[in-house]
């Protein structure tokens, strides 16, 4: 008996050798065949005449078979031409190419010659080739019928085209898939009964959807069936995420907050600006979470410069107003330091103790003991730092809120939730990597989400040009003469890329003697120690030099307001999101800022990136384009973060489905938190099958 988990090497006609080839396509068990959906379709619904195929250059014809003639083109390649006719006839040949086997006399055309018997009828799918020696149809696929009226199997319909691999041809894959779909698609678990009707997506049982995706009657049918299958697929994912969210927040928290107005009003009055609408909304969301009986678990997403810091600080002050301690974790020392400086400035008039805790500040024994004691006694209210804060020796008296900046990792939540720094901390994550809503709902699915889409008023958008070095350096010098600063960025293709390093080192020397000879030039490269990088960034910020040449991507979140110009060398080697992040390092004041992209944009992808970069500065839009161009797997390395691959679902086309299934999933999980009701048993099994190993939070055992 076949089951979904039967290994394919045991299937008739496959065996161990072919099963290894199928494994390359990701197919190991029967189930994988069912969801090995076509990479594309060939529309063979229209059969044209020989005369008409010359107009379209590609298509299907139905012809009578004539004589054949074989020739050797080169030592390794032979060609077989077969005369074909229909009643529009112009002398035309069906043409086949085959590689010769140099070591044997096997007749490479035996099968074809046998099939194409004179007088028989053939359906042919192929491309027109006009040559001086005649008219040819280069055959991609064919089917012979005995009589004119016989119905073909592979023509007059839409045909699936699968990804293939060396040693497995399309025909064999197609036949194998067909056999297995016919015998086993009924085994595929179905949860269509749990999902309400959504828009015009047909409510197909999974087995029907599978059949229709492989063998649709029309292309529209195929798309409907795909959407229908995606509905189930995303629903399972969203239920898993919803369970995980429930697990995180299962236990009521200990801390309680009231708006006491002892710190927040002063803080707000000291700011030189009003909160934007999005900032207000974010603060409201966060305060509501904090006042909820369950711990907060929220992601705050906002493009660089959108003003997340004051939002975070508002949350911090609510906690401090209520006597609690808070922790703000940044990924690097320089960012932690920057947060510390900004925040201490903003808190100047308030009597709140804040310290910076990084491996540098914790290095000296006396200093370290003072800081650690302050945490333990509870008189230090705000700890800003790096992962040094997570070490065991760091203990708090009553930590209630943890803020994590610039982390965008699937599952990072677990790490922080598991910390025993606090019993049931409220957690706020922040990221400046905007991603499209649909993707966010899956990547950060276990979190609630707030986005800041507005930038504070009065920003001058960065102008982006593609340009040559001459122009770029000339303009840079103008900016430098006005007292502004500049970045010159080289890509470091990988860590061991000595060549790029060398070029940046050489280049910085050359530039400091030529273009920038009247200015001070600094260099930042990937081989430097973190402390050294820190020092250079700090010196640049303090204007000890005017130009910073960098081989590494400059820290996200770094704030040098007088840097108004950036030259990106070999810009064609950076992805869209990386370019956008880099661009975020400038334009951080009201002054006009400029980016010059230098590189050879000589292929279509590079051209497209260039035109997106020069036409928009909206991070969400750029992320969406990036997603379209690269696929979600590559976006921010989501694949490494256990981000699931979808069989039929498409993160761009199915954004509406994701949103719908997310809402419906919370409802189902809300009504049946352990999915123990009878009707949810299939769903529960699907979740434990696909997700239990990915996130240990889902335990529906
Ligand atoms: P990010 O979201 O990248 O962390 P920041 O919090 O660093 O952004 O804010 C960027 C800059 O904008 C800071 O100088 C901050 O003081 C300023 N800012 C934040 N909110 C506003 C606002 N509502 N109006 C004007 N300026 C603001
Ligand atoms: Mg920031």
XYZ file of C-alpha atoms and ligand atoms in Angstrom:
729
model
C 0.000 0.000 0.000
C 1.228 3.429 -0.908
C 1.222 6.112 1.712
C 2.247 9.744 1.440
C 5.473 8.874 3.215
C 6.455 5.955 0.984
C 9.960 6.537 -0.324
C 9.927 6.808 -4.073
C 12.744 4.344 -4.653
C 10.226 1.612 -3.825
C 7.836 2.740 -6.536
C 7.507 0.736 -9.710
C 9.578 2.175 -12.533
C 11.724 4.425 -10.345
C 14.241 2.447 -8.336
C 17.329 3.668 -6.491
C 19.157 5.342 -9.377
C 16.272 7.472 -10.564
C 15.205 8.224 -7.025
C 18.560 9.920 -6.540
C 17.879 12.090 -9.547
C 14.409 12.935 -8.269
C 15.958 13.854 -4.927
C 17.778 16.624 -6.759
C 14.370 18.019 -7.588
C 13.358 17.790 -3.950
C 11.287 14.657 -4.391
C 11.870 11.913 -1.861
C 8.478 10.558 -0.906
C 5.124 10.125 -2.613
C 3.780 13.326 -1.129
C 6.556 15.317 -2.786
C 5.340 14.149 -6.176
C 1.819 15.346 -5.494
C 3.004 18.832 -4.698
C 5.709 18.916 -7.329
C 3.702 21.503 -9.166
C 4.429 22.533 -12.739
C 7.028 25.248 -13.156
C 4.935 26.462 -16.072
C 2.310 25.351 -18.550
C 2.242 24.854 -22.259
C -0.973 25.886 -23.860
C -1.669 23.216 -26.459
C -5.353 23.922 -26.679
C -5.012 25.527 -30.086
C -3.883 23.435 -33.024
C -2.901 25.532 -36.028
C -2.132 24.746 -39.620
C 1.365 24.604 -41.027
C 0.735 27.898 -42.786
C -0.316 29.628 -39.559
C 2.492 28.343 -37.391
C 4.871 30.362 -39.542
C 3.165 33.498 -38.304
C 3.427 32.576 -34.639
C 6.842 30.907 -34.825
C 5.814 28.436 -32.142
C 2.801 26.243 -31.515
C 0.993 23.015 -32.223
C 0.228 21.483 -35.601
C -1.552 18.346 -36.745
C 0.072 16.730 -39.771
C 0.399 13.668 -41.929
C 3.776 11.919 -41.906
C 5.938 11.505 -45.004
C 9.423 10.273 -45.771
C 12.376 10.835 -43.507
C 16.005 11.580 -44.075
C 18.908 11.487 -41.631
C 22.180 13.407 -41.660
C 25.165 13.737 -39.426
C 25.829 17.401 -38.673
C 29.071 16.893 -36.811
C 30.796 13.972 -35.208
C 28.664 14.318 -32.106
C 25.347 15.445 -33.513
C 22.814 14.018 -35.966
C 19.648 15.403 -37.369
C 16.527 13.648 -38.636
C 14.142 15.487 -40.956
C 10.673 14.093 -41.589
C 8.358 15.465 -44.260
C 5.039 16.616 -42.857
C 1.846 17.749 -44.613
C -1.532 19.236 -44.028
C -3.971 20.797 -46.486
C -2.244 24.186 -46.234
C 0.981 22.508 -47.082
C 4.144 24.197 -47.914
C 7.053 21.805 -47.991
C 7.998 21.468 -44.315
C 10.067 19.077 -42.213
C 9.775 18.062 -38.605
C 13.323 18.194 -37.289
C 14.882 16.212 -34.451
C 18.389 16.553 -33.053
C 20.166 13.793 -31.206
C 23.629 13.458 -29.742
C 25.559 10.541 -31.200
C 27.135 8.030 -28.966
C 30.717 7.942 -30.215
C 31.429 4.505 -28.813
C 28.530 2.516 -30.117
C 26.393 2.140 -33.164
C 23.081 2.630 -31.446
C 20.536 4.154 -33.783
C 19.716 7.331 -31.894
C 16.574 7.928 -33.929
C 15.175 4.404 -33.668
C 12.196 5.313 -31.496
C 11.309 8.347 -33.532
C 11.619 6.649 -36.900
C 9.487 3.806 -35.674
C 6.809 6.189 -34.430
C 6.773 8.396 -37.526
C 5.667 5.790 -39.999
C 4.734 7.132 -43.408
C 0.987 7.779 -43.621
C 0.408 8.117 -39.880
C -0.795 11.315 -38.216
C 1.193 13.367 -35.742
C 0.554 16.157 -33.287
C 3.656 18.269 -32.992
C 4.598 21.049 -30.627
C 7.590 22.967 -31.862
C 9.429 26.066 -33.015
C 9.688 27.335 -36.544
C 13.187 27.343 -38.038
C 13.576 28.915 -41.447
C 16.823 28.068 -43.143
C 18.281 28.391 -46.585
C 17.874 24.662 -47.036
C 14.175 24.714 -46.220
C 11.444 25.148 -43.603
C 11.672 23.174 -40.406
C 9.748 22.718 -37.219
C 12.136 21.876 -34.439
C 10.157 19.346 -32.417
C 9.785 19.801 -28.662
C 7.119 17.182 -28.208
C 4.950 14.965 -30.354
C 2.246 12.362 -30.273
C 1.362 9.906 -33.024
C -2.218 8.828 -33.714
C -3.285 6.028 -36.063
C -6.330 7.731 -37.472
C -7.195 11.303 -38.124
C -10.063 11.195 -35.622
C -8.196 9.624 -32.690
C -8.095 11.813 -29.586
C -4.585 12.741 -28.481
C -3.476 12.538 -24.841
C -0.970 15.360 -24.897
C -2.638 17.790 -27.266
C -5.816 19.863 -27.337
C -5.107 20.723 -23.729
C -2.893 22.529 -21.274
C 0.241 20.562 -20.522
C 2.280 20.828 -17.321
C 5.973 21.566 -17.678
C 8.087 20.500 -14.708
C 11.560 21.458 -13.608
C 13.794 18.733 -14.952
C 17.321 17.659 -14.282
C 20.077 15.863 -16.177
C 19.045 12.257 -16.610
C 15.319 12.809 -16.131
C 13.488 14.061 -19.147
C 10.240 15.943 -19.209
C 8.356 13.000 -20.630
C 9.400 10.634 -17.882
C 8.704 13.164 -15.138
C 5.304 13.925 -16.613
C 4.352 10.267 -16.777
C 5.604 9.496 -13.283
C 3.793 12.442 -11.761
C 0.654 11.445 -13.583
C 0.691 7.885 -12.307
C 1.224 9.027 -8.746
C -1.300 11.846 -8.813
C -3.907 9.443 -10.155
C -3.194 6.748 -7.604
C -2.487 8.827 -4.514
C -3.852 12.350 -4.538
C -6.795 11.182 -2.418
C -4.341 10.525 0.414
C -3.465 14.192 0.745
C -4.909 15.683 3.961
C -7.766 18.054 3.365
C -8.876 20.938 5.542
C -11.016 22.794 3.035
C -14.018 22.268 5.339
C -12.346 24.431 8.011
C -11.844 27.454 5.804
C -14.704 29.768 4.886
C -15.192 30.837 1.327
C -12.775 33.583 0.356
C -13.549 35.839 -2.584
C -13.877 33.924 -5.797
C -11.409 31.206 -4.906
C -13.140 27.877 -5.489
C -13.352 25.796 -2.306
C -11.613 22.735 -3.681
C -10.677 19.696 -1.688
C -6.927 19.320 -1.655
C -6.981 16.256 -3.900
C -9.039 18.105 -6.511
C -6.844 21.167 -6.272
C -3.766 19.000 -6.780
C -5.259 17.411 -9.881
C -6.285 20.720 -11.323
C -2.923 22.308 -10.729
C -1.271 19.501 -12.652
C -3.960 19.090 -15.287
C -6.010 22.252 -15.694
C -8.541 22.752 -18.447
C -7.603 26.374 -18.837
C -4.852 28.566 -17.470
C -7.443 30.317 -15.364
C -8.389 26.951 -13.872
C -4.794 26.365 -12.946
C -4.525 29.693 -11.170
C -7.778 29.133 -9.277
C -6.657 25.715 -8.162
C -3.289 27.101 -7.113
C -4.985 29.786 -5.023
C -7.262 27.193 -3.515
C -4.325 25.026 -2.477
C -2.468 28.109 -1.219
C -5.432 28.888 0.990
C -4.966 25.593 2.817
C -1.233 25.956 2.866
C -1.227 29.425 4.399
C -4.005 28.479 6.764
C -1.879 25.722 8.284
C 1.048 28.092 8.632
C -1.030 30.811 10.225
C -2.583 28.344 12.661
C 0.904 27.210 13.631
C 1.987 30.797 14.160
C -1.135 31.561 16.095
C -0.532 28.619 18.415
C 3.010 29.760 18.925
C 1.767 33.249 19.720
C -0.651 31.782 22.244
C 2.062 29.748 23.851
C 4.231 32.789 24.304
C 1.485 34.707 25.983
C -0.219 31.881 27.796
C 0.676 33.000 31.289
C -0.534 36.316 32.627
C 2.334 38.597 33.481
C 3.265 39.941 36.888
C 4.085 43.538 36.055
C 1.334 46.139 35.925
C 1.533 49.581 34.427
C -0.551 52.667 34.952
C -0.117 55.931 33.147
C 1.142 57.980 36.064
C 2.294 61.067 34.219
C 5.393 61.478 36.337
C 7.915 61.169 33.487
C 6.138 60.991 30.154
C 4.743 64.547 30.001
C 8.159 66.107 30.729
C 9.776 63.885 28.151
C 7.198 64.867 25.574
C 7.476 68.566 26.336
C 11.239 68.419 25.986
C 11.059 67.038 22.463
C 11.467 69.697 19.840
C 8.801 68.111 17.678
C 5.323 66.608 17.701
C 4.885 62.864 17.238
C 3.762 61.880 13.767
C 0.431 60.117 13.343
C 2.194 56.766 12.924
C 4.316 57.324 16.003
C 1.196 58.069 18.039
C -0.443 54.933 16.765
C 2.636 52.884 17.605
C 2.765 54.305 21.133
C -0.924 53.546 21.588
C -0.471 49.955 20.429
C 2.464 49.485 22.756
C 0.798 51.050 25.786
C -2.279 48.906 25.218
C -0.070 45.805 25.069
C 1.749 46.808 28.208
C -1.498 47.320 30.078
C -2.823 43.982 28.899
C -2.667 41.077 31.345
C -0.458 39.051 28.955
C 3.105 39.993 28.024
C 3.635 42.207 25.010
C 5.110 40.535 21.979
C 5.281 43.172 19.297
C 7.340 44.044 16.266
C 7.775 47.699 15.409
C 8.794 48.074 11.810
C 9.775 51.388 10.322
C 12.126 52.545 7.640
C 15.407 54.139 8.680
C 14.815 57.578 10.084
C 11.129 57.018 10.754
C 11.611 57.812 14.444
C 11.429 54.508 16.267
C 13.712 55.665 19.072
C 11.243 58.056 20.696
C 8.541 55.419 20.457
C 10.795 52.948 22.244
C 11.675 55.546 24.816
C 8.018 56.203 25.537
C 7.563 52.524 26.345
C 10.671 52.619 28.506
C 9.370 55.589 30.467
C 5.998 53.971 31.077
C 7.821 51.054 32.640
C 10.086 53.322 34.665
C 7.131 55.432 35.827
C 5.832 52.239 37.342
C 9.054 51.417 39.106
C 10.392 48.773 36.704
C 13.698 48.338 34.931
C 14.115 48.086 31.161
C 16.725 46.760 28.790
C 17.502 47.931 25.266
C 19.612 45.523 23.234
C 21.379 46.556 20.035
C 23.384 44.267 17.741
C 26.654 46.226 17.901
C 28.555 48.431 20.315
C 28.374 51.459 18.137
C 24.608 51.261 17.877
C 24.254 50.668 21.589
C 26.441 53.650 22.237
C 24.422 55.778 19.873
C 21.167 54.781 21.562
C 22.717 55.516 24.887
C 23.808 59.012 23.853
C 20.495 59.902 22.210
C 18.476 58.597 25.094
C 20.560 60.181 27.820
C 20.186 63.496 26.022
C 16.454 63.134 25.834
C 16.271 62.189 29.497
C 18.412 65.070 30.669
C 15.742 66.779 32.774
C 14.423 63.560 34.225
C 15.770 61.819 37.235
C 16.228 58.420 35.638
C 19.418 56.442 35.784
C 20.584 55.000 32.466
C 23.837 53.120 31.761
C 25.651 51.704 28.786
C 26.538 48.043 29.199
C 28.778 46.630 26.492
C 31.855 44.450 26.664
C 33.905 47.663 26.674
C 32.122 49.318 29.570
C 32.015 46.042 31.474
C 35.688 45.380 30.954
C 37.129 47.223 33.928
C 36.398 45.445 37.174
C 35.443 48.483 39.245
C 33.124 49.824 36.565
C 31.603 46.412 35.976
C 30.872 45.824 39.621
C 29.202 49.189 39.914
C 26.973 48.558 36.904
C 26.045 45.006 37.836
C 25.234 46.075 41.369
C 23.057 48.891 40.028
C 21.065 46.413 37.960
C 20.704 44.005 40.848
C 19.661 46.650 43.354
C 17.307 48.235 40.904
C 18.594 51.819 40.987
C 19.686 51.691 37.340
C 16.403 51.905 35.487
C 17.552 51.706 31.880
C 20.243 49.360 30.587
C 21.338 50.074 27.040
C 23.740 47.545 25.611
C 24.734 44.684 23.395
C 24.559 40.944 23.849
C 26.750 41.545 26.880
C 23.452 42.230 28.643
C 22.344 38.691 28.028
C 25.229 37.095 29.883
C 24.424 35.161 33.028
C 26.163 37.514 35.410
C 23.745 40.302 34.514
C 20.872 40.147 37.001
C 18.037 42.581 37.472
C 15.850 43.425 40.420
C 12.649 43.917 38.486
C 13.146 43.976 34.742
C 9.812 44.172 32.953
C 10.501 45.387 29.424
C 13.036 44.216 26.838
C 13.534 46.153 23.615
C 15.562 44.579 20.834
C 16.697 46.835 18.029
C 17.548 45.846 14.462
C 16.990 42.155 14.771
C 15.039 40.516 12.081
C 15.341 36.911 12.769
C 12.628 34.355 12.593
C 12.472 32.755 15.976
C 14.643 35.290 17.738
C 11.732 35.820 20.091
C 12.205 32.448 21.661
C 15.702 33.335 22.666
C 14.598 36.385 24.560
C 11.507 34.860 26.016
C 13.642 32.064 27.375
C 15.947 34.438 29.191
C 15.480 34.307 32.884
C 16.254 37.970 33.389
C 12.583 38.519 34.004
C 9.603 36.290 34.687
C 7.303 37.358 31.910
C 8.866 40.346 30.185
C 7.119 42.584 27.720
C 9.056 42.393 24.504
C 9.313 44.954 21.749
C 11.375 44.240 18.661
C 12.331 46.962 16.235
C 13.540 46.684 12.689
C 14.437 49.131 9.956
C 14.186 46.474 7.280
C 10.765 47.081 5.882
C 9.242 44.079 4.233
C 5.933 43.677 2.456
C 2.984 43.030 4.668
C 2.393 39.496 3.500
C 5.943 38.474 4.148
C 5.933 40.218 7.515
C 2.852 38.287 8.521
C 4.663 35.044 7.898
C 8.170 35.934 9.052
C 6.980 37.746 12.162
C 3.769 35.819 12.341
C 4.127 35.003 16.006
C 4.242 38.699 16.849
C 1.808 41.552 16.752
C 2.898 44.156 14.331
C 3.007 47.922 14.090
C 4.453 49.721 11.119
C 5.570 53.299 10.810
C 5.245 54.259 7.187
C 5.502 58.017 7.547
C 8.775 59.850 7.845
C 8.867 62.859 10.167
C 8.006 66.092 8.355
C 10.636 68.332 6.816
C 12.860 65.625 5.416
C 14.420 66.294 2.064
C 14.407 63.048 0.079
C 17.838 61.838 -1.003
C 18.554 62.359 -4.694
C 19.938 59.269 -6.388
C 21.884 59.281 -9.640
C 23.710 56.796 -11.749
C 26.872 58.485 -12.775
C 30.560 58.292 -13.589
C 33.390 58.856 -11.119
C 34.385 62.209 -12.559
C 30.987 63.748 -11.862
C 30.593 61.989 -8.527
C 33.949 63.129 -7.126
C 33.541 66.676 -8.423
C 30.180 66.976 -6.687
C 31.541 65.357 -3.555
C 34.235 67.987 -3.295
C 31.590 70.713 -3.496
C 29.770 69.128 -0.554
C 32.979 68.726 1.445
C 33.830 72.385 0.899
C 30.479 73.257 2.446
C 31.498 71.422 5.593
C 29.609 68.228 4.818
C 30.884 64.659 4.891
C 30.944 61.805 2.416
C 30.946 58.008 2.267
C 32.586 55.978 -0.490
C 31.425 52.350 -0.360
C 32.976 49.281 -1.969
C 31.197 45.942 -2.017
C 32.797 43.105 -0.136
C 31.497 40.149 -1.990
C 32.383 37.688 0.690
C 34.446 37.731 3.828
C 37.496 36.266 2.179
C 37.401 38.594 -0.753
C 40.929 39.912 -0.629
C 40.627 41.578 -3.978
C 37.839 43.924 -2.930
C 39.702 44.699 0.240
C 42.842 45.477 -1.668
C 41.021 47.678 -4.088
C 39.453 49.688 -1.288
C 42.749 50.057 0.547
C 44.562 51.051 -2.648
C 41.726 53.227 -3.684
C 41.601 55.078 -0.388
C 45.281 55.826 -0.687
C 44.898 56.960 -4.249
C 41.836 59.071 -3.480
C 43.479 60.748 -0.527
C 46.363 61.826 -2.771
C 44.249 62.905 -5.713
C 40.613 63.969 -5.494
C 40.557 64.281 -1.746
C 44.076 65.600 -1.186
C 42.758 68.660 0.654
C 40.597 66.554 2.986
C 40.997 63.900 5.619
C 40.142 60.379 4.542
C 39.345 57.438 6.822
C 39.093 53.740 6.000
C 36.773 51.126 7.431
C 37.135 47.531 6.323
C 35.792 44.129 7.203
C 39.024 42.755 8.612
C 39.107 45.312 11.415
C 38.328 44.443 15.019
C 34.942 45.683 16.230
C 36.629 48.109 18.630
C 38.673 49.555 15.789
C 35.573 49.936 13.619
C 33.876 51.644 16.515
C 36.690 54.111 16.872
C 36.647 54.974 13.188
C 32.896 55.475 13.101
C 33.073 57.632 16.194
C 35.863 59.729 14.717
C 33.917 60.179 11.525
C 30.886 61.269 13.491
C 33.075 63.749 15.376
C 34.282 65.120 12.046
C 37.866 64.083 12.536
C 37.757 63.187 8.889
C 35.639 64.296 5.977
C 35.495 61.175 3.845
C 34.942 57.623 4.998
C 35.875 54.839 2.618
C 34.215 51.593 3.617
C 34.344 48.037 2.329
C 31.775 46.824 4.776
C 28.196 47.821 4.804
C 28.119 50.679 7.244
C 26.082 49.932 10.354
C 22.367 50.152 10.023
C 21.154 52.938 12.265
C 24.364 54.914 12.300
C 23.627 58.593 12.522
C 26.040 61.136 11.059
C 23.791 64.075 10.224
C 26.405 65.997 8.221
C 27.087 63.109 5.856
C 25.247 64.303 2.775
C 26.823 62.358 -0.028
C 27.509 58.713 -0.743
C 29.310 57.151 -3.658
C 28.587 53.458 -4.132
C 31.192 51.692 -6.256
C 30.220 48.569 -8.213
C 26.657 49.350 -7.319
C 25.488 46.594 -9.663
C 26.743 44.063 -7.133
C 24.447 45.165 -4.340
C 20.873 43.956 -3.982
C 18.050 46.473 -3.815
C 17.531 46.203 -0.091
C 21.238 46.594 0.575
C 21.354 49.707 -1.597
C 18.377 51.124 0.226
C 19.930 50.418 3.620
C 23.133 52.095 2.525
C 21.249 55.092 1.276
C 19.636 55.361 4.704
C 23.010 56.407 6.139
C 22.634 59.813 4.538
C 19.785 62.301 4.332
C 19.635 62.391 8.109
C 19.121 66.109 8.445
C 17.165 68.779 6.611
C 20.018 69.234 4.125
C 19.744 67.871 0.603
C 21.697 64.612 0.274
C 22.930 62.686 -2.755
C 23.771 59.121 -3.758
C 25.894 58.340 -6.791
C 25.657 54.796 -8.067
C 28.714 53.856 -10.049
C 28.912 50.607 -11.926
C 28.142 48.776 -15.098
C 24.425 48.264 -15.308
C 24.599 46.241 -18.450
C 22.095 43.513 -17.743
C 18.374 43.694 -17.314
C 18.333 43.033 -13.562
C 20.927 45.684 -12.855
C 19.036 48.148 -15.053
C 15.811 47.439 -13.230
C 17.414 47.892 -9.819
C 18.930 51.136 -10.950
C 15.635 52.490 -12.163
C 13.868 51.519 -8.933
C 16.588 53.122 -6.819
C 16.527 56.364 -8.744
C 12.749 56.584 -8.780
C 11.685 55.815 -5.208
C 12.921 56.071 -1.654
C 10.013 54.203 -0.116
C 11.524 51.260 1.740
C 8.386 49.137 1.560
C 8.113 49.601 -2.157
C 11.759 48.736 -2.627
C 11.423 45.647 -0.467
C 8.463 44.516 -2.525
C 10.364 44.960 -5.771
C 13.293 43.128 -4.234
C 10.994 40.292 -3.300
C 9.624 40.124 -6.822
C 13.072 40.123 -8.347
C 14.755 37.691 -6.015
C 12.113 35.578 -4.387
C 11.510 35.491 -0.651
C 14.133 32.845 0.021
C 16.921 35.266 -0.643
C 15.381 38.254 0.999
C 17.262 38.843 4.220
C 18.332 35.236 4.281
C 14.890 34.153 5.336
C 15.708 30.631 4.227
C 18.300 30.281 6.967
C 15.780 31.307 9.530
C 13.603 28.289 9.055
C 11.232 30.238 6.932
C 8.944 27.729 5.254
C 8.887 27.140 1.530
C 5.504 27.168 -0.065
C 4.249 24.561 -2.513
C 1.615 26.651 -4.199
C 1.517 29.830 -2.148
C 3.074 33.001 -3.499
C 3.978 35.761 -1.072
C 3.259 38.495 -3.553
C 0.211 37.246 -5.389
C -1.429 35.807 -2.284
C -1.048 38.668 0.175
C -4.850 38.800 0.516
C -4.997 35.086 1.332
C -2.336 35.423 3.995
C -4.202 38.217 5.699
C -7.467 36.315 5.530
C -6.018 33.063 6.835
C -4.238 34.888 9.629
C -7.497 36.278 10.940
C -9.345 33.045 10.540
C -6.530 31.095 12.155
C -6.647 33.214 15.309
C -10.346 32.540 15.486
C -9.969 28.786 15.204
C -7.090 28.674 17.656
C -8.962 31.025 19.969
C -11.923 28.662 20.095
C -9.855 25.539 20.411
C -6.456 26.476 21.894
C -5.077 22.944 21.841
C -6.811 21.954 18.627
C -8.263 19.031 20.485
C -11.724 19.145 18.957
C -12.505 16.331 16.565
C -12.980 18.548 13.553
C -9.503 20.022 13.994
C -7.615 16.760 14.110
C -6.360 16.876 10.521
C -5.228 20.445 10.996
C -3.400 19.539 14.178
C -1.602 16.691 12.449
C -0.580 18.938 9.595
C 0.869 21.455 12.012
C 2.859 18.928 13.965
C 4.056 17.376 10.741
C 5.290 20.598 9.166
C 6.092 22.896 12.026
C 6.844 21.088 15.252
C 10.512 20.666 14.391
C 10.830 24.259 13.242
C 9.592 25.966 16.320
C 9.555 24.205 19.614
C 6.922 26.644 20.754
C 4.250 24.771 18.955
C 3.590 21.831 21.045
C 0.376 20.257 20.128
C 1.293 16.809 21.270
P 14.945 55.214 13.348
O 13.530 54.816 13.165
O 15.769 54.976 12.125
O 15.556 54.637 14.591
P 15.329 57.658 14.752
O 14.508 57.312 15.924
O 16.800 57.598 14.889
O 14.900 56.777 13.505
O 14.873 59.094 14.258
C 15.533 59.760 13.229
C 15.582 61.247 13.486
O 14.283 61.831 13.386
C 16.082 61.584 14.858
O 16.968 62.663 14.751
C 14.818 61.968 15.616
O 15.088 62.888 16.658
C 13.983 62.597 14.544
N 12.518 62.497 14.776
C 11.871 61.445 15.308
N 10.530 61.677 15.358
C 10.344 62.912 14.838
C 9.178 63.735 14.618
N 7.963 63.315 14.935
N 9.373 64.953 14.048
C 10.605 65.366 13.724
N 11.729 64.667 13.923
C 11.612 63.442 14.468
Mg 17.177 53.416 15.074
